[in-house]
Short mmCIF file of N, CA and C in Angstrom, two decimals:
data_model
loop_
_atom_site.label_atom_id
_atom_site.label_comp_id
_atom_site.label_asym_id
_atom_site.label_seq_id
_atom_site.Cartn_x
_atom_site.Cartn_y
_atom_site.Cartn_z
N MET A 1242 97.74 58.08 82.24
CA MET A 1242 97.42 58.07 83.65
C MET A 1242 96.45 59.22 83.95
N HIS A 1243 95.50 58.96 84.80
CA HIS A 1243 94.52 59.97 85.17
C HIS A 1243 95.14 61.02 86.08
N LEU A 1244 94.57 62.20 86.04
CA LEU A 1244 95.04 63.28 86.88
C LEU A 1244 94.65 63.06 88.34
N ALA A 1245 93.64 62.25 88.58
CA ALA A 1245 93.13 62.06 89.94
C ALA A 1245 94.14 61.38 90.85
N TYR A 1246 94.94 60.45 90.33
CA TYR A 1246 95.88 59.73 91.18
C TYR A 1246 96.94 60.64 91.81
N PRO A 1247 97.68 61.41 91.01
CA PRO A 1247 98.65 62.30 91.66
C PRO A 1247 97.99 63.42 92.46
N ALA A 1248 96.79 63.85 92.06
CA ALA A 1248 96.11 64.91 92.80
C ALA A 1248 95.69 64.41 94.19
N VAL A 1249 95.19 63.20 94.27
CA VAL A 1249 94.79 62.63 95.56
C VAL A 1249 96.02 62.39 96.43
N LEU A 1250 97.10 61.89 95.83
CA LEU A 1250 98.33 61.70 96.58
C LEU A 1250 98.87 63.04 97.10
N SER A 1251 98.77 64.05 96.26
CA SER A 1251 99.22 65.39 96.66
C SER A 1251 98.39 65.93 97.82
N VAL A 1252 97.09 65.74 97.77
CA VAL A 1252 96.22 66.19 98.86
C VAL A 1252 96.54 65.44 100.15
N LEU A 1253 96.77 64.14 100.05
CA LEU A 1253 97.12 63.37 101.25
C LEU A 1253 98.44 63.84 101.85
N LEU A 1254 99.45 64.06 101.01
CA LEU A 1254 100.74 64.54 101.50
C LEU A 1254 100.59 65.92 102.15
N PHE A 1255 99.81 66.78 101.53
CA PHE A 1255 99.62 68.12 102.08
C PHE A 1255 98.89 68.06 103.42
N CYS A 1256 97.89 67.20 103.52
CA CYS A 1256 97.17 67.07 104.80
C CYS A 1256 98.06 66.52 105.90
N ILE A 1257 98.92 65.55 105.56
CA ILE A 1257 99.87 65.03 106.55
C ILE A 1257 100.83 66.14 106.98
N GLY A 1258 101.25 66.97 106.03
CA GLY A 1258 102.12 68.10 106.37
C GLY A 1258 101.44 69.11 107.28
N ILE A 1259 100.18 69.41 107.01
CA ILE A 1259 99.43 70.33 107.86
C ILE A 1259 99.28 69.76 109.26
N TYR A 1260 98.97 68.48 109.35
CA TYR A 1260 98.87 67.84 110.67
C TYR A 1260 100.20 67.92 111.41
N GLY A 1261 101.30 67.69 110.69
CA GLY A 1261 102.61 67.76 111.31
C GLY A 1261 102.94 69.15 111.82
N VAL A 1262 102.57 70.18 111.07
CA VAL A 1262 102.83 71.56 111.51
C VAL A 1262 101.99 71.90 112.73
N LEU A 1263 100.74 71.47 112.75
CA LEU A 1263 99.85 71.84 113.84
C LEU A 1263 100.05 70.99 115.09
N ALA A 1264 100.44 69.73 114.96
CA ALA A 1264 100.47 68.83 116.09
C ALA A 1264 101.85 68.64 116.71
N ARG A 1265 102.90 68.88 115.97
CA ARG A 1265 104.25 68.61 116.49
C ARG A 1265 104.75 69.75 117.36
N ARG A 1266 105.60 69.40 118.32
CA ARG A 1266 106.19 70.40 119.20
C ARG A 1266 107.67 70.59 118.91
N ASN A 1267 108.29 69.67 118.22
CA ASN A 1267 109.69 69.77 117.90
C ASN A 1267 109.85 70.60 116.63
N ALA A 1268 110.75 71.57 116.65
CA ALA A 1268 110.90 72.49 115.52
C ALA A 1268 111.42 71.78 114.28
N ILE A 1269 112.25 70.78 114.45
CA ILE A 1269 112.78 70.05 113.28
C ILE A 1269 111.67 69.27 112.61
N LEU A 1270 110.79 68.67 113.37
CA LEU A 1270 109.66 67.95 112.77
C LEU A 1270 108.69 68.91 112.07
N VAL A 1271 108.56 70.11 112.59
CA VAL A 1271 107.72 71.10 111.93
C VAL A 1271 108.35 71.49 110.59
N LEU A 1272 109.67 71.66 110.55
CA LEU A 1272 110.34 71.96 109.28
C LEU A 1272 110.18 70.82 108.28
N MET A 1273 110.25 69.58 108.77
CA MET A 1273 110.04 68.44 107.88
C MET A 1273 108.62 68.41 107.34
N SER A 1274 107.67 68.81 108.14
CA SER A 1274 106.27 68.85 107.69
C SER A 1274 106.07 69.94 106.64
N VAL A 1275 106.75 71.06 106.80
CA VAL A 1275 106.67 72.12 105.78
C VAL A 1275 107.27 71.62 104.47
N GLU A 1276 108.36 70.89 104.56
CA GLU A 1276 108.97 70.32 103.35
C GLU A 1276 108.01 69.32 102.69
N LEU A 1277 107.30 68.56 103.47
CA LEU A 1277 106.32 67.62 102.92
C LEU A 1277 105.22 68.36 102.18
N MET A 1278 104.79 69.48 102.73
CA MET A 1278 103.77 70.28 102.07
C MET A 1278 104.30 70.86 100.76
N LEU A 1279 105.54 71.31 100.75
CA LEU A 1279 106.13 71.83 99.51
C LEU A 1279 106.28 70.74 98.46
N ASN A 1280 106.61 69.53 98.88
CA ASN A 1280 106.70 68.41 97.94
C ASN A 1280 105.34 68.05 97.37
N ALA A 1281 104.30 68.19 98.16
CA ALA A 1281 102.95 67.96 97.65
C ALA A 1281 102.61 68.99 96.57
N VAL A 1282 103.00 70.22 96.78
CA VAL A 1282 102.78 71.26 95.76
C VAL A 1282 103.57 70.94 94.50
N ASN A 1283 104.82 70.48 94.66
CA ASN A 1283 105.64 70.11 93.51
C ASN A 1283 105.00 68.98 92.70
N LEU A 1284 104.48 67.99 93.40
CA LEU A 1284 103.81 66.88 92.72
C LEU A 1284 102.60 67.37 91.94
N ASN A 1285 101.86 68.29 92.52
CA ASN A 1285 100.69 68.85 91.85
C ASN A 1285 101.10 69.64 90.62
N LEU A 1286 102.15 70.44 90.72
CA LEU A 1286 102.61 71.23 89.58
C LEU A 1286 103.04 70.35 88.41
N VAL A 1287 103.79 69.31 88.71
CA VAL A 1287 104.24 68.42 87.63
C VAL A 1287 103.07 67.64 87.05
N ALA A 1288 102.15 67.19 87.88
CA ALA A 1288 100.99 66.43 87.38
C ALA A 1288 100.14 67.29 86.45
N PHE A 1289 99.89 68.53 86.82
CA PHE A 1289 99.10 69.39 85.95
C PHE A 1289 99.87 69.78 84.69
N ASP A 1290 101.19 69.88 84.78
CA ASP A 1290 101.99 70.17 83.60
C ASP A 1290 101.89 69.03 82.58
N VAL A 1291 101.95 67.79 83.08
CA VAL A 1291 101.83 66.64 82.19
C VAL A 1291 100.41 66.54 81.64
N TRP A 1292 99.43 66.81 82.47
CA TRP A 1292 98.04 66.69 82.04
C TRP A 1292 97.67 67.74 81.00
N LEU A 1293 98.18 68.95 81.13
CA LEU A 1293 97.88 70.01 80.17
C LEU A 1293 98.75 69.95 78.93
N ARG A 1294 99.80 69.13 78.93
CA ARG A 1294 100.73 69.00 77.81
C ARG A 1294 101.27 70.37 77.38
N ASP A 1295 101.76 71.08 78.36
CA ASP A 1295 102.29 72.42 78.12
C ASP A 1295 103.62 72.31 77.37
N ALA A 1296 103.75 73.06 76.28
CA ALA A 1296 104.97 73.01 75.47
C ALA A 1296 106.14 73.67 76.19
N LEU A 1297 105.86 74.65 77.02
CA LEU A 1297 106.93 75.35 77.73
C LEU A 1297 107.30 74.67 79.04
N HIS A 1298 106.51 73.70 79.46
CA HIS A 1298 106.72 72.98 80.72
C HIS A 1298 106.80 73.95 81.89
N SER A 1299 105.81 74.79 82.00
CA SER A 1299 105.77 75.81 83.05
C SER A 1299 105.70 75.19 84.45
N GLY A 1300 104.95 74.11 84.58
CA GLY A 1300 104.82 73.45 85.88
C GLY A 1300 106.15 72.91 86.37
N GLN A 1301 106.93 72.35 85.46
CA GLN A 1301 108.23 71.82 85.86
C GLN A 1301 109.21 72.94 86.19
N ALA A 1302 109.12 74.05 85.48
CA ALA A 1302 109.97 75.20 85.79
C ALA A 1302 109.62 75.76 87.17
N LEU A 1303 108.33 75.88 87.47
CA LEU A 1303 107.92 76.34 88.79
C LEU A 1303 108.35 75.37 89.88
N THR A 1304 108.36 74.08 89.55
CA THR A 1304 108.80 73.08 90.51
C THR A 1304 110.28 73.27 90.85
N LEU A 1305 111.09 73.60 89.85
CA LEU A 1305 112.51 73.85 90.13
C LEU A 1305 112.69 75.05 91.04
N PHE A 1306 111.90 76.11 90.82
CA PHE A 1306 111.98 77.27 91.71
C PHE A 1306 111.52 76.91 93.12
N THR A 1307 110.50 76.10 93.22
CA THR A 1307 110.01 75.69 94.54
C THR A 1307 111.05 74.84 95.27
N ILE A 1308 111.74 73.99 94.54
CA ILE A 1308 112.78 73.17 95.15
C ILE A 1308 113.92 74.05 95.65
N ALA A 1309 114.29 75.06 94.86
CA ALA A 1309 115.36 75.97 95.28
C ALA A 1309 114.96 76.75 96.53
N ILE A 1310 113.73 77.23 96.56
CA ILE A 1310 113.24 77.97 97.73
C ILE A 1310 113.16 77.05 98.95
N ALA A 1311 112.74 75.81 98.73
CA ALA A 1311 112.65 74.86 99.85
C ALA A 1311 114.03 74.54 100.41
N ALA A 1312 115.03 74.43 99.54
CA ALA A 1312 116.39 74.16 100.01
C ALA A 1312 116.92 75.32 100.84
N ALA A 1313 116.67 76.54 100.38
CA ALA A 1313 117.11 77.70 101.14
C ALA A 1313 116.37 77.79 102.48
N GLU A 1314 115.08 77.51 102.44
CA GLU A 1314 114.27 77.58 103.67
C GLU A 1314 114.73 76.56 104.69
N ILE A 1315 115.03 75.35 104.26
CA ILE A 1315 115.44 74.33 105.22
C ILE A 1315 116.83 74.62 105.75
N GLY A 1316 117.69 75.18 104.93
CA GLY A 1316 119.03 75.54 105.41
C GLY A 1316 118.98 76.63 106.48
N ILE A 1317 118.24 77.68 106.21
CA ILE A 1317 118.12 78.77 107.18
C ILE A 1317 117.34 78.30 108.41
N GLY A 1318 116.29 77.54 108.19
CA GLY A 1318 115.49 77.04 109.31
C GLY A 1318 116.29 76.15 110.25
N LEU A 1319 117.09 75.25 109.69
CA LEU A 1319 117.91 74.38 110.54
C LEU A 1319 118.98 75.17 111.28
N ALA A 1320 119.54 76.19 110.63
CA ALA A 1320 120.52 77.03 111.32
C ALA A 1320 119.88 77.75 112.51
N ILE A 1321 118.67 78.25 112.32
CA ILE A 1321 117.97 78.93 113.42
C ILE A 1321 117.64 77.94 114.54
N VAL A 1322 117.17 76.77 114.18
CA VAL A 1322 116.82 75.77 115.19
C VAL A 1322 118.06 75.34 115.97
N LEU A 1323 119.20 75.16 115.30
CA LEU A 1323 120.42 74.79 116.00
C LEU A 1323 120.89 75.87 116.95
N MET A 1324 120.79 77.12 116.55
CA MET A 1324 121.19 78.22 117.44
C MET A 1324 120.25 78.31 118.65
N VAL A 1325 118.96 78.13 118.42
CA VAL A 1325 118.01 78.16 119.53
C VAL A 1325 118.28 76.99 120.47
N TYR A 1326 118.59 75.83 119.91
CA TYR A 1326 118.88 74.66 120.75
C TYR A 1326 120.13 74.88 121.58
N ARG A 1327 121.14 75.51 120.99
CA ARG A 1327 122.36 75.79 121.74
C ARG A 1327 122.11 76.78 122.87
N ASN A 1328 121.27 77.78 122.62
CA ASN A 1328 121.01 78.81 123.63
C ASN A 1328 120.03 78.35 124.70
N ARG A 1329 118.98 77.65 124.32
CA ARG A 1329 117.91 77.28 125.24
C ARG A 1329 118.02 75.86 125.76
N GLY A 1330 118.68 74.97 125.02
CA GLY A 1330 118.77 73.58 125.44
C GLY A 1330 117.59 72.75 125.01
N SER A 1331 116.69 73.32 124.22
CA SER A 1331 115.51 72.58 123.76
C SER A 1331 115.01 73.22 122.47
N SER A 1332 114.40 72.40 121.63
CA SER A 1332 113.79 72.92 120.42
C SER A 1332 112.27 72.78 120.47
N ASP A 1333 111.74 72.73 121.68
CA ASP A 1333 110.30 72.63 121.90
C ASP A 1333 109.64 73.97 121.54
N ILE A 1334 108.70 73.94 120.63
CA ILE A 1334 108.09 75.16 120.12
C ILE A 1334 107.24 75.85 121.19
N ASP A 1335 106.58 75.08 122.04
CA ASP A 1335 105.76 75.70 123.09
C ASP A 1335 106.62 76.50 124.06
N ARG A 1336 107.79 75.96 124.43
CA ARG A 1336 108.68 76.71 125.33
C ARG A 1336 109.23 77.95 124.65
N LEU A 1337 109.51 77.85 123.35
CA LEU A 1337 110.03 79.02 122.63
C LEU A 1337 108.97 80.11 122.53
N ARG A 1338 107.73 79.73 122.33
CA ARG A 1338 106.66 80.71 122.24
C ARG A 1338 106.46 81.40 123.58
N ASP A 1339 106.56 80.64 124.67
CA ASP A 1339 106.39 81.24 125.99
C ASP A 1339 107.51 82.23 126.31
N THR A 1340 108.73 81.92 125.90
CA THR A 1340 109.82 82.85 126.17
C THR A 1340 109.74 84.06 125.25
N ALA A 1341 109.19 83.91 124.06
CA ALA A 1341 109.09 85.04 123.15
C ALA A 1341 108.01 86.02 123.59
N GLU A 1342 107.00 85.55 124.29
CA GLU A 1342 105.94 86.43 124.73
C GLU A 1342 106.39 87.34 125.87
N GLY A 1343 107.41 86.95 126.59
CA GLY A 1343 107.96 87.79 127.64
C GLY A 1343 107.09 87.78 128.88
N HIS A 1344 107.21 88.85 129.66
CA HIS A 1344 106.47 88.96 130.91
C HIS A 1344 105.07 89.45 130.63
N GLY A 1345 104.13 88.86 131.31
CA GLY A 1345 102.75 89.28 131.16
C GLY A 1345 102.40 90.40 132.11
N PRO A 1346 101.20 90.94 132.02
CA PRO A 1346 100.80 92.03 132.91
C PRO A 1346 100.62 91.58 134.36
N ASP A 1347 100.48 90.27 134.58
CA ASP A 1347 100.31 89.76 135.95
C ASP A 1347 101.64 89.62 136.67
N ASP A 1348 102.75 89.73 135.95
CA ASP A 1348 104.06 89.58 136.54
C ASP A 1348 104.43 90.85 137.31
N PRO A 1349 104.71 90.77 138.62
CA PRO A 1349 105.01 91.99 139.38
C PRO A 1349 106.31 92.64 138.96
N GLY A 1350 107.25 91.89 138.43
CA GLY A 1350 108.52 92.48 138.01
C GLY A 1350 108.44 93.16 136.67
N ALA A 1351 107.36 92.93 135.92
CA ALA A 1351 107.26 93.52 134.58
C ALA A 1351 107.12 95.03 134.66
N LEU A 1352 106.36 95.53 135.63
CA LEU A 1352 106.17 96.97 135.76
C LEU A 1352 107.46 97.64 136.20
N ASP A 1353 108.22 97.00 137.09
CA ASP A 1353 109.50 97.56 137.53
C ASP A 1353 110.49 97.63 136.39
N ALA A 1354 110.50 96.60 135.54
CA ALA A 1354 111.44 96.60 134.41
C ALA A 1354 111.10 97.69 133.42
N LEU A 1355 109.80 98.02 133.29
CA LEU A 1355 109.41 99.06 132.35
C LEU A 1355 109.66 100.46 132.89
N THR A 1356 109.57 100.64 134.19
CA THR A 1356 109.68 101.97 134.77
C THR A 1356 111.08 102.28 135.27
N THR A 1357 112.02 101.36 135.17
CA THR A 1357 113.36 101.59 135.67
C THR A 1357 114.11 102.52 134.73
N THR A 1358 114.69 103.56 135.26
CA THR A 1358 115.54 104.47 134.49
C THR A 1358 116.98 104.21 134.87
N PRO A 1359 117.94 104.70 134.09
CA PRO A 1359 119.35 104.47 134.44
C PRO A 1359 119.72 105.04 135.80
N ASP A 1360 119.16 106.20 136.18
CA ASP A 1360 119.47 106.79 137.48
C ASP A 1360 118.94 105.92 138.62
N SER A 1361 117.70 105.43 138.45
CA SER A 1361 117.13 104.60 139.51
C SER A 1361 117.83 103.25 139.58
N ALA A 1362 118.34 102.75 138.47
CA ALA A 1362 119.09 101.50 138.48
C ALA A 1362 120.39 101.67 139.23
N ALA A 1363 121.06 102.82 139.02
CA ALA A 1363 122.31 103.07 139.74
C ALA A 1363 122.04 103.22 141.23
N THR A 1364 120.94 103.89 141.59
CA THR A 1364 120.58 104.06 142.99
C THR A 1364 120.28 102.71 143.63
N ALA A 1365 119.59 101.84 142.91
CA ALA A 1365 119.28 100.51 143.42
C ALA A 1365 120.54 99.70 143.62
N THR A 1366 121.51 99.85 142.72
CA THR A 1366 122.78 99.14 142.86
C THR A 1366 123.54 99.64 144.09
N GLN A 1367 123.54 100.95 144.30
CA GLN A 1367 124.21 101.51 145.46
C GLN A 1367 123.56 101.05 146.77
N LYS A 1368 122.23 100.98 146.78
CA LYS A 1368 121.53 100.49 147.97
C LYS A 1368 121.87 99.03 148.24
N ALA A 1369 121.95 98.22 147.17
CA ALA A 1369 122.26 96.80 147.33
C ALA A 1369 123.67 96.64 147.87
N GLU A 1370 124.63 97.46 147.42
CA GLU A 1370 126.00 97.38 147.90
C GLU A 1370 126.09 97.83 149.36
N ALA A 1371 125.29 98.84 149.72
CA ALA A 1371 125.33 99.35 151.08
C ALA A 1371 124.78 98.33 152.08
N THR A 1372 123.79 97.57 151.69
CA THR A 1372 123.19 96.58 152.60
C THR A 1372 124.04 95.32 152.69
N ALA A 1373 124.90 95.09 151.71
CA ALA A 1373 125.72 93.86 151.70
C ALA A 1373 126.93 93.92 152.54
#
């Protein structure tokens, strides 16, 4: 078998994975796209190992390491996505990025949050209790 067939298939799988990472908004679909990219790399490693007729089968050994790393990555990634979903109610990546960026400089409350000291916070609490 020619090397071109698995190499072209590997390139197609990798491109689909890149598209999935860049275009998807759901974190689980992004993780699936990363797994697709890792599988494309595995296919390439095994194809070149067979093509080079390596006696030590280095490509297949590297593929086993890649599979182990991919399994660990998907396990930790899914755990993180599930915790974020429980806390936020959504696994939308755009919403997560917006919440991670925090308050911008245009937010009027951002300056107050940065300049508040414990003494001024206690004073503000006392004022709020007095007015209530």
